[in-house]
Coordinates of C-alpha atoms in Angstrom, one line a residue:
Chain A
M358 CA -7.5 89.8 -11.3
S359 CA -10.4 89.7 -8.6
E360 CA -12.1 87.6 -11.1
V361 CA -9.4 84.9 -10.8
F362 CA -9.7 84.6 -7.2
S363 CA -13.6 85.0 -7.0
I364 CA -13.6 81.6 -9.2
L365 CA -11.5 79.9 -6.2
E366 CA -14.7 80.5 -4.1
Y367 CA -16.2 77.3 -6.1
A368 CA -15.4 74.0 -4.5
F369 CA -15.7 72.4 -8.1
F370 CA -12.8 74.8 -9.3
R371 CA -10.6 74.0 -6.5
N372 CA -11.1 70.4 -6.6
A373 CA -10.3 70.8 -10.3
L374 CA -7.0 72.8 -9.4
A375 CA -6.0 70.0 -6.9
A376 CA -6.5 67.4 -9.4
A377 CA -4.4 69.3 -11.9
L378 CA -1.8 70.0 -9.6
L379 CA -1.4 66.4 -8.2
T380 CA -1.9 64.7 -11.8
S381 CA 1.2 67.0 -12.8
L382 CA 3.3 66.1 -9.9
L383 CA 2.2 62.1 -10.6
A384 CA 3.0 62.8 -14.4
A385 CA 6.6 64.5 -13.4
M386 CA 7.9 61.5 -11.9
V387 CA 6.3 58.9 -14.1
G388 CA 6.8 60.6 -17.2
T389 CA 10.7 61.1 -16.8
Y390 CA 10.8 57.3 -16.6
I391 CA 8.7 56.7 -19.9
V392 CA 10.5 59.5 -21.7
S393 CA 14.1 58.0 -20.3
R394 CA 13.2 54.6 -21.5
K395 CA 11.8 55.8 -24.7
I396 CA 8.6 54.0 -24.3
V397 CA 6.2 56.9 -25.3
F398 CA 4.5 54.8 -28.1
I399 CA 4.0 52.2 -25.6
T400 CA 2.5 54.4 -23.1
G401 CA 0.1 55.4 -25.9
G402 CA -0.8 51.9 -26.6
I403 CA -1.5 51.1 -23.0
T404 CA -3.6 54.4 -22.8
H405 CA -5.9 53.3 -25.8
A406 CA -6.0 49.9 -24.7
S407 CA -7.7 51.1 -21.6
F408 CA -10.6 52.6 -23.4
G409 CA -11.6 49.1 -23.9
G410 CA -12.0 48.8 -20.2
I411 CA -14.0 51.8 -20.1
G412 CA -16.5 50.2 -22.8
M413 CA -16.6 47.0 -21.1
A414 CA -17.1 48.4 -17.7
Y415 CA -20.1 50.5 -19.0
F416 CA -21.6 47.3 -20.8
L417 CA -21.5 45.3 -17.4
G418 CA -22.6 48.3 -15.5
L419 CA -19.3 48.7 -13.1
N420 CA -17.2 51.9 -12.6
P421 CA -15.5 52.9 -16.1
L422 CA -12.2 53.7 -14.5
L423 CA -11.9 50.5 -12.7
G424 CA -12.6 48.7 -16.0
A425 CA -9.8 51.1 -17.7
A426 CA -7.6 50.3 -14.8
V427 CA -7.8 46.6 -15.4
F428 CA -7.2 46.9 -19.0
A429 CA -4.0 49.3 -18.7
V430 CA -2.3 47.2 -15.8
L431 CA -3.1 44.2 -18.3
S432 CA -1.7 45.6 -21.5
A433 CA 1.3 47.3 -19.3
T434 CA 2.4 44.1 -17.8
G435 CA 1.7 42.1 -20.8
I436 CA 4.3 44.5 -23.4
E437 CA 6.7 44.2 -20.4
W438 CA 6.4 40.5 -20.7
I439 CA 6.6 40.3 -24.5
S440 CA 9.9 43.1 -24.2
Q441 CA 11.6 40.9 -21.7
K442 CA 11.2 37.9 -23.8
G443 CA 12.4 40.0 -26.7
K444 CA 12.1 38.4 -30.3
V445 CA 8.5 40.1 -30.8
R446 CA 8.3 43.3 -33.1
E447 CA 7.2 45.4 -30.4
D448 CA 5.7 48.3 -32.3
S449 CA 3.3 46.2 -34.6
A450 CA 2.2 44.6 -31.5
I451 CA 1.6 48.0 -29.7
A452 CA -0.5 49.2 -32.9
I453 CA -2.8 46.3 -32.7
L454 CA -3.2 46.8 -28.8
W455 CA -4.0 50.6 -29.4
S456 CA -6.8 50.3 -32.3
L457 CA -8.0 47.0 -30.7
G458 CA -8.6 48.7 -27.4
M459 CA -10.4 51.7 -29.0
A460 CA -12.7 49.3 -31.1
L461 CA -13.6 47.3 -28.0
G462 CA -14.8 50.6 -26.1
I463 CA -16.6 51.7 -29.2
I464 CA -18.4 48.3 -29.6
F465 CA -19.2 48.0 -26.0
V466 CA -20.4 51.3 -25.4
F467 CA -22.9 51.0 -28.5
M468 CA -23.9 47.7 -27.2
T469 CA -24.9 49.1 -23.7
P470 CA -28.8 49.6 -23.9
G471 CA -30.4 52.6 -23.3
Y472 CA -28.6 55.6 -22.2
T473 CA -25.2 56.5 -24.1
P474 CA -22.8 57.8 -21.8
N475 CA -20.8 60.8 -22.4
L476 CA -17.8 59.4 -24.2
M477 CA -16.4 62.8 -24.8
S478 CA -15.7 63.0 -21.2
F479 CA -13.2 60.4 -21.5
L480 CA -11.7 61.0 -24.7
F481 CA -10.8 64.8 -23.6
G482 CA -11.2 64.7 -20.0
S483 CA -13.6 66.6 -17.5
I484 CA -11.4 68.0 -14.7
L485 CA -14.0 70.3 -13.7
S486 CA -16.5 67.4 -12.2
V487 CA -13.7 65.6 -10.2
G488 CA -15.1 65.0 -6.7
K489 CA -13.9 64.6 -3.2
A490 CA -13.5 61.1 -3.4
E491 CA -11.3 60.8 -6.6
L492 CA -9.2 63.5 -5.3
Y493 CA -8.2 61.6 -1.9
F494 CA -7.9 58.7 -4.4
L495 CA -5.4 60.8 -6.6
L496 CA -3.6 62.1 -3.5
A497 CA -3.0 58.5 -1.7
F498 CA -1.8 57.2 -5.2
F499 CA 0.6 60.2 -5.6
V500 CA 1.9 59.6 -2.1
L501 CA 2.7 56.2 -2.6
T502 CA 4.5 56.7 -6.1
L503 CA 6.3 59.4 -4.6
A504 CA 7.7 57.1 -1.8
F505 CA 8.4 54.6 -4.3
F506 CA 10.5 57.0 -6.4
I507 CA 12.4 58.4 -3.1
I508 CA 13.1 55.1 -1.8
F509 CA 14.1 53.4 -5.2
I510 CA 15.3 56.1 -7.1
R511 CA 18.6 54.3 -8.1
P512 CA 17.2 50.7 -8.9
I513 CA 14.7 52.4 -11.0
V514 CA 17.2 54.4 -12.8
Y515 CA 19.7 51.2 -13.3
T516 CA 17.0 48.8 -14.4
A517 CA 15.4 51.5 -17.1
F518 CA 19.1 52.1 -18.3
D519 CA 20.8 48.8 -18.3
P520 CA 18.7 46.1 -16.8
E521 CA 21.5 43.4 -17.9
F522 CA 24.0 45.1 -15.7
A523 CA 21.5 45.7 -13.0
R524 CA 20.8 42.3 -12.7
I525 CA 24.3 41.2 -12.4
M526 CA 24.4 43.6 -9.7
G527 CA 21.8 41.8 -8.1
I528 CA 19.0 44.2 -8.1
P529 CA 15.7 42.4 -8.9
V530 CA 15.1 44.0 -12.3
A531 CA 12.0 42.0 -13.0
F532 CA 10.2 43.3 -9.9
F533 CA 11.3 47.2 -10.7
R534 CA 10.3 46.9 -14.4
Y535 CA 6.9 45.3 -13.7
T536 CA 6.1 47.7 -10.7
M537 CA 6.8 50.5 -12.9
S538 CA 4.6 49.1 -15.7
V539 CA 1.8 49.0 -13.0
I540 CA 2.6 52.6 -11.7
I541 CA 2.6 53.8 -15.5
A542 CA -0.9 52.3 -16.1
L543 CA -2.7 53.3 -13.1
S544 CA -1.1 56.8 -13.2
I545 CA -2.4 57.1 -16.8
V546 CA -5.8 56.0 -15.7
I547 CA -5.9 58.3 -13.2
S548 CA -4.9 61.2 -15.1
I549 CA -7.6 60.2 -18.2
R550 CA -10.2 62.3 -15.7
T551 CA -7.9 65.2 -16.0
V552 CA -6.8 65.5 -19.9
G553 CA -8.8 62.5 -21.4
I554 CA -7.3 59.5 -23.1
I555 CA -6.5 61.2 -26.4
L556 CA -4.1 64.1 -24.8
V557 CA -3.0 62.0 -21.5
L558 CA 0.2 61.1 -23.3
S559 CA 1.2 64.8 -23.9
L560 CA 1.1 65.5 -19.7
F561 CA 3.9 62.7 -19.5
T562 CA 6.0 63.8 -22.2
I563 CA 5.6 67.9 -22.8
P564 CA 6.9 68.9 -19.3
Q565 CA 9.9 66.0 -19.5
I566 CA 11.1 67.3 -22.7
T567 CA 11.2 71.1 -21.7
A568 CA 12.8 70.0 -18.5
M569 CA 15.5 68.1 -20.8
L570 CA 16.4 71.5 -22.2
F571 CA 18.0 72.1 -19.0
T572 CA 19.5 69.0 -17.5
R573 CA 20.1 65.5 -18.6
D574 CA 20.1 63.7 -15.1
F575 CA 17.1 61.6 -14.2
A576 CA 16.5 62.8 -10.8
K577 CA 16.9 66.3 -11.7
I578 CA 14.3 66.1 -14.7
I579 CA 11.5 65.2 -12.3
P580 CA 11.6 68.4 -10.2
L581 CA 11.9 70.6 -13.2
A582 CA 9.2 68.5 -15.3
A583 CA 6.7 69.3 -12.1
L584 CA 7.5 72.8 -12.3
W585 CA 7.0 73.3 -16.1
G586 CA 3.8 70.7 -15.7
T587 CA 2.3 72.3 -12.9
L588 CA 2.8 75.9 -14.5
G589 CA 1.1 74.6 -18.0
S590 CA -1.8 72.8 -16.4
L591 CA -2.6 75.7 -14.0
A592 CA -2.7 78.2 -16.7
G593 CA -4.4 75.9 -19.2
L594 CA -7.2 75.4 -16.4
F595 CA -7.8 79.1 -15.9
F596 CA -7.8 79.9 -19.3
S597 CA -10.3 76.9 -20.2
Y598 CA -12.5 78.3 -17.5
F599 CA -12.7 81.9 -18.5
F600 CA -12.8 81.1 -22.4
N601 CA -15.0 78.0 -21.9
I602 CA -13.1 75.7 -23.7
P603 CA -12.4 72.1 -23.0
S604 CA -9.8 71.8 -20.1
G605 CA -7.5 69.1 -21.5
A606 CA -7.0 70.8 -24.8
A607 CA -6.3 74.1 -23.1
I608 CA -3.8 72.1 -20.8
I609 CA -2.0 70.8 -23.9
F610 CA -2.4 73.7 -25.4
F611 CA -0.2 75.8 -22.7
L612 CA 2.1 72.8 -22.1
T613 CA 3.1 72.9 -25.8
L614 CA 2.9 77.1 -26.0
Q615 CA 5.6 77.0 -22.9
F616 CA 7.9 74.3 -24.4
L617 CA 8.0 76.3 -27.8
I618 CA 8.8 79.5 -25.7
I619 CA 11.5 78.1 -23.6
K620 CA 13.0 76.1 -26.7
G621 CA 13.3 79.6 -28.1
F622 CA 15.1 81.1 -25.2
V623 CA 17.5 78.3 -24.9
M624 CA 18.1 78.5 -28.9
A625 CA 18.6 82.4 -28.6
R626 CA 21.2 81.8 -25.5
D627 CA 23.3 79.1 -27.5
F628 CA 23.1 81.2 -30.5
F629 CA 24.5 84.3 -28.8
R630 CA 26.9 82.3 -26.6
R631 CA 28.2 80.7 -29.7
D632 CA 28.7 84.2 -31.2
E633 CA 30.8 85.3 -27.9
R634 CA 32.8 82.3 -28.0
V635 CA 33.6 82.7 -31.9
L636 CA 33.8 86.6 -32.3
G637 CA 34.4 87.7 -28.4
Chain B
M1494 CA 49.6 27.0 -9.6
S1495 CA 46.8 28.7 -7.8
K1496 CA 43.3 27.5 -8.0
P1497 CA 41.4 28.8 -10.9
L1498 CA 39.0 31.9 -10.2
A1499 CA 36.4 30.0 -12.6
I1500 CA 35.9 26.8 -14.3
L1501 CA 33.4 26.0 -17.2
E1502 CA 33.1 22.2 -17.5
N1503 CA 31.1 20.8 -20.7
V1504 CA 29.0 24.1 -20.8
A1505 CA 25.8 24.1 -23.2
T1506 CA 23.8 27.1 -23.5
G1507 CA 21.7 29.6 -25.6
Y1508 CA 18.4 31.3 -25.6
F1509 CA 15.0 29.7 -25.4
S1510 CA 15.5 26.6 -27.4
E1511 CA 18.4 27.6 -29.5
V1512 CA 21.8 26.3 -28.5
V1513 CA 24.3 28.8 -29.3
L1514 CA 27.2 27.1 -27.6
K1515 CA 28.3 23.6 -26.7
N1516 CA 31.2 21.6 -24.8
V1517 CA 32.8 24.5 -23.7
N1518 CA 35.6 23.8 -21.2
L1519 CA 37.6 27.0 -19.8
E1520 CA 39.6 27.4 -16.8
I1521 CA 40.4 31.2 -15.5
F1522 CA 43.2 31.6 -13.1
P1523 CA 43.9 34.9 -11.1
N1524 CA 46.6 36.2 -13.6
D1525 CA 44.9 35.2 -16.7
F1526 CA 44.6 37.6 -20.0
I1527 CA 42.5 35.8 -22.4
G1528 CA 41.7 36.9 -25.8
V1529 CA 38.3 35.4 -26.7
I1530 CA 38.0 35.5 -30.4
G1531 CA 35.3 34.4 -33.3
P1532 CA 33.1 35.3 -35.7
N1533 CA 30.0 37.4 -35.2
G1534 CA 27.3 35.2 -33.7
G1535 CA 29.6 32.5 -32.5
G1536 CA 28.4 33.0 -28.9
K1537 CA 31.3 35.2 -27.6
T1538 CA 28.7 37.3 -25.8
T1539 CA 27.0 34.4 -24.6
M1540 CA 29.7 32.6 -23.0
I1541 CA 30.2 36.0 -21.0
K1542 CA 26.7 35.7 -19.9
V1543 CA 27.5 32.2 -18.5
L1544 CA 30.3 33.5 -16.4
L1545 CA 28.1 36.2 -15.2
G1546 CA 25.4 34.0 -14.3
I1547 CA 22.4 35.7 -16.2
L1548 CA 22.1 32.8 -18.9
P1549 CA 20.8 29.5 -17.8
L1550 CA 22.9 26.6 -18.6
F1551 CA 21.6 23.5 -20.7
K1552 CA 24.1 21.2 -19.8
G1553 CA 27.4 21.2 -18.0
K1554 CA 28.5 23.6 -14.8
V1555 CA 30.0 26.7 -13.8
T1556 CA 32.1 26.7 -10.6
F1557 CA 34.3 29.1 -8.5
P1558 CA 36.8 27.3 -6.4
Q1559 CA 37.8 30.2 -4.9
G1560 CA 34.2 31.4 -4.1
K1561 CA 32.2 33.6 -6.3
P1562 CA 34.4 36.1 -7.6
N1563 CA 33.8 39.9 -7.9
M1564 CA 33.4 40.2 -11.5
G1565 CA 33.7 43.9 -13.4
Y1566 CA 31.8 43.6 -16.8
L1567 CA 31.8 46.1 -19.6
P1568 CA 29.5 45.3 -22.0
Q1569 CA 29.2 46.0 -25.8
I1570 CA 28.7 50.1 -25.9
S1571 CA 26.5 49.5 -29.1
Q1572 CA 24.0 47.8 -26.6
I1573 CA 23.5 51.2 -24.7
D1574 CA 21.2 53.9 -25.0
K1575 CA 23.6 56.7 -24.8
S1576 CA 20.7 59.5 -25.1
F1577 CA 19.7 58.0 -21.4
P1578 CA 19.8 60.8 -18.7
I1579 CA 22.4 59.5 -16.7
T1580 CA 25.5 61.3 -15.4
V1581 CA 28.9 59.8 -15.8
R1582 CA 29.0 59.9 -12.2
D1583 CA 26.0 58.1 -11.7
L1584 CA 27.0 55.6 -14.2
V1585 CA 30.0 54.6 -12.3
G1586 CA 28.0 54.6 -9.0
S1587 CA 26.0 51.8 -10.5
G1588 CA 28.9 49.3 -10.3
L1589 CA 28.7 49.6 -6.7
K1590 CA 26.6 47.2 -4.5
T1591 CA 24.7 49.5 -2.3
E1592 CA 25.6 49.1 1.8
Q1593 CA 22.5 49.9 3.4
S1594 CA 20.1 47.1 1.9
W1595 CA 16.6 48.6 2.2
F1596 CA 17.4 52.5 1.4
P1597 CA 19.5 52.1 -2.1
H1598 CA 21.6 55.1 -1.8
L1599 CA 25.3 55.4 -2.1
S1600 CA 27.0 56.3 1.1
G1601 CA 29.7 59.0 1.7
R1602 CA 32.4 56.3 1.5
Q1603 CA 30.9 55.1 -1.7
K1604 CA 30.6 58.6 -3.3
N1605 CA 34.4 59.3 -2.7
Q1606 CA 35.2 56.1 -4.1
V1607 CA 33.4 57.0 -7.2
N1608 CA 35.4 60.7 -7.3
Q1609 CA 38.6 58.6 -6.6
M1610 CA 37.9 56.2 -9.6
L1611 CA 37.0 59.0 -12.3
D1612 CA 40.0 60.9 -11.0
E1613 CA 42.0 58.0 -11.9
A1614 CA 40.6 57.5 -15.3
G1615 CA 40.9 61.1 -16.1
L1616 CA 37.2 61.6 -16.3
I1617 CA 36.5 63.6 -13.0
R1618 CA 36.3 66.9 -14.9
L1619 CA 33.2 65.1 -16.9
A1620 CA 31.7 63.6 -13.5
S1621 CA 28.3 65.7 -14.1
K1622 CA 28.0 65.5 -17.7
P1623 CA 25.3 63.1 -19.3
I1624 CA 27.0 60.3 -20.9
G1625 CA 25.4 61.3 -24.1
E1626 CA 28.2 64.2 -24.4
L1627 CA 31.1 62.0 -24.3
S1628 CA 33.7 60.8 -27.1
G1629 CA 33.6 57.3 -27.8
G1630 CA 36.9 57.0 -26.0
Q1631 CA 35.4 58.6 -23.0
T1632 CA 32.5 56.9 -22.9
Q1633 CA 34.2 53.5 -22.8
K1634 CA 36.5 54.7 -20.2
A1635 CA 33.3 55.8 -17.9
F1636 CA 31.9 52.3 -18.7
L1637 CA 35.3 50.6 -17.8
C1638 CA 35.1 52.8 -14.5
R1639 CA 31.9 51.3 -13.6
A1640 CA 33.2 47.8 -14.2
L1641 CA 36.4 48.6 -12.0
I1642 CA 34.6 50.2 -9.0
N1643 CA 34.0 46.9 -7.3
Q1644 CA 37.7 46.1 -7.3
P1645 CA 36.8 42.9 -9.5
Q1646 CA 39.0 39.7 -9.5
L1647 CA 37.6 39.2 -12.9
L1648 CA 37.3 41.7 -15.5
I1649 CA 35.2 41.0 -18.5
L1650 CA 35.3 43.3 -21.4
D1651 CA 33.1 42.8 -24.4
E1652 CA 34.7 44.7 -27.3
P1653 CA 36.1 47.4 -25.4
N1654 CA 37.9 48.7 -29.0
T1655 CA 34.9 49.4 -31.1
F1656 CA 34.0 53.3 -31.6
V1657 CA 37.3 54.4 -30.4
D1658 CA 40.1 56.0 -32.1
K1659 CA 43.9 54.2 -32.2
G1660 CA 45.0 56.8 -29.4
F1661 CA 42.7 55.8 -27.1
E1662 CA 43.0 52.0 -27.8
Q1663 CA 46.7 52.3 -27.1
E1664 CA 46.0 54.0 -23.8
L1665 CA 43.3 51.2 -22.8
Y1666 CA 46.0 48.4 -23.6
R1667 CA 48.4 50.2 -21.2
W1668 CA 45.7 50.4 -18.8
L1669 CA 44.7 46.9 -19.2
K1670 CA 48.3 45.6 -18.9
E1671 CA 48.7 47.6 -15.4
L1672 CA 45.3 45.9 -14.2
N1673 CA 46.1 42.5 -15.2
K1674 CA 48.6 42.5 -12.6
K1675 CA 45.9 42.7 -9.7
M1676 CA 42.8 40.7 -11.6
A1677 CA 42.3 38.3 -14.4
I1678 CA 41.0 39.7 -17.7
L1679 CA 38.8 38.2 -20.4
L1680 CA 38.6 40.5 -23.5
V1681 CA 36.3 39.5 -26.4
S1682 CA 37.1 40.9 -29.7
H1683 CA 36.1 39.9 -33.2
D1684 CA 39.4 41.6 -34.2
I1685 CA 42.5 39.4 -33.5
G1686 CA 44.9 41.5 -34.8
T1687 CA 44.8 44.3 -32.5
I1688 CA 44.3 41.8 -29.2
S1689 CA 47.1 39.5 -30.0
P1690 CA 49.9 41.2 -28.8
M1691 CA 48.5 42.2 -25.6
V1692 CA 46.8 39.0 -24.1
K1693 CA 48.6 36.2 -22.8
T1694 CA 46.3 33.4 -24.1
I1695 CA 43.6 32.8 -26.9
A1696 CA 40.3 31.1 -26.9
C1697 CA 38.3 30.7 -30.4
V1698 CA 34.6 30.5 -29.7
N1699 CA 32.5 29.5 -32.4
G1700 CA 29.8 27.4 -31.5
T1701 CA 32.3 25.8 -29.2
L1702 CA 35.3 27.0 -27.8
H1703 CA 39.1 26.2 -28.7
Y1704 CA 41.8 27.1 -26.0
H1705 CA 45.0 28.4 -27.2
P1706 CA 47.6 28.5 -24.7
S1707 CA 49.6 31.3 -26.3
N1708 CA 49.1 34.4 -27.9
Q1709 CA 50.4 33.5 -31.5
L1710 CA 47.9 32.1 -33.7
T1711 CA 48.4 30.8 -37.4
E1712 CA 45.9 30.7 -40.3
D1713 CA 46.1 26.9 -40.1
L1714 CA 45.2 26.6 -36.3
L1715 CA 42.1 29.0 -37.0
K1716 CA 41.1 26.6 -39.4
V1717 CA 41.3 23.8 -37.2
Y1718 CA 39.3 25.6 -34.5
N1719 CA 37.0 26.5 -37.1
C1720 CA 37.2 30.2 -36.3
P1721 CA 36.8 32.4 -39.1
V1722 CA 38.1 35.6 -38.1
D1723 CA 39.9 38.8 -39.6
I1724 CA 43.4 37.9 -38.8
I1725 CA 45.1 41.0 -40.5
A1726 CA 47.0 42.5 -38.3
H1727 CA 47.1 46.3 -37.9
G1728 CA 50.1 48.3 -38.4
P1729 CA 51.4 51.0 -40.7
V1730 CA 51.1 48.6 -43.4
P1731 CA 48.4 45.9 -43.0
H1732 CA 49.8 42.6 -42.8
R1733 CA 48.8 38.8 -42.7
V1734 CA 51.0 37.2 -40.4
L1735 CA 50.5 37.4 -36.6
K1736 CA 53.7 35.3 -35.6
D1737 CA 56.7 37.4 -34.8
H1738 CA 57.6 39.9 -37.7

């Protein structure tokens, strides 16, 4: 146990803990919107499209996460625009976006002369190298998103659930849908640091489906997803440190394990309750 | 006769460049109960969207001589994602306009209003349940509560008799008859047989609108109106006559 406390003396590990915590809380809010609206696949497209931005930024000598942010926001608002116009087979368009983003990223990185950047850290995350500046940025974005959710929870839910009715009720539907697209895009890019492009989607979905074993009320899913997300992320982070495996993979592994265990408990509980009802 | 609630004059509308409806003329009076029938794809739902003001007009105009009325709207339930995590209480609350403009939460008074509405509809016991756990009839009721919570002057229902059993259908029609004393009702259905006995007048929508100032329609008239709908009336034995029998 003393070993667990001793690693807290390292600044890099404290930063990593704070990053994991903030990312989990951010993902709890944004992921609940994603899962409720059933736009998990769209979010996957946005995530992978952002890799194109990382590659381009490297090529141009800019901050790679800035490139990722630009690509992610453009593809997220683009998809929202397409879906509002309707009439397009969304899933095919997303598949193209998904692979094109990855292809562009690889092309640009290979065209970048000289030093080849550490692509692995973007694909699988590198939470142990998160710096103070990034942490403050993450904190600021989390606070803004939290404020937006607290103030506008009703219109956020209504425009996600039944946009047409929300429009009739005079809610500015386009504003909320586009703002949420931008929030999704930026949350993903920020979370790439923690778990990487390939794994980021699970951070926005596994805590939610775990929470939905207990409640089907949007506003109540968020705190529960925050709880499960935080627990799984911290467990994964400690595990990754002591067993020297990539943190992103460890976090996702723990989130899934946690889901399966809880799902098992819930199924067992329901089974025995049914028995009581039928037999007792 | 009092002034109409809404007037559609020579309206043409549709989606993008596609014209779905044209030359639509209709007046809706405060105690009307209009059954809107017509084939699928004929523009019934499109006409509703014009009334609700969420589709642009290509031509013509929509006017509200008594000022814009409060409108309650029940969309087609098939368009709704029933697995969305929203409770019955929140669903009904979403039909309320918020009183505080920037902090959009329901006031205590509005929460009471929601509970009262659910109580009247016999749904109060299900208030905290997610809509995914409701039966077809309960779902329709919950959405009807959302449409009614604002005390509308015009209630617009799009296919309220789908996904429900016959028992609920009878209950719904009794309820609507009661509501019709206080508000105008526009009820869309592809099934004229069930709605014909309860509505006061019928409008056929198929590319355009033919208004029929009674609830009795003959097959010949439907042909004139170019309104190919199922006119087999429902009863113990299906029969094909809609006049008194």
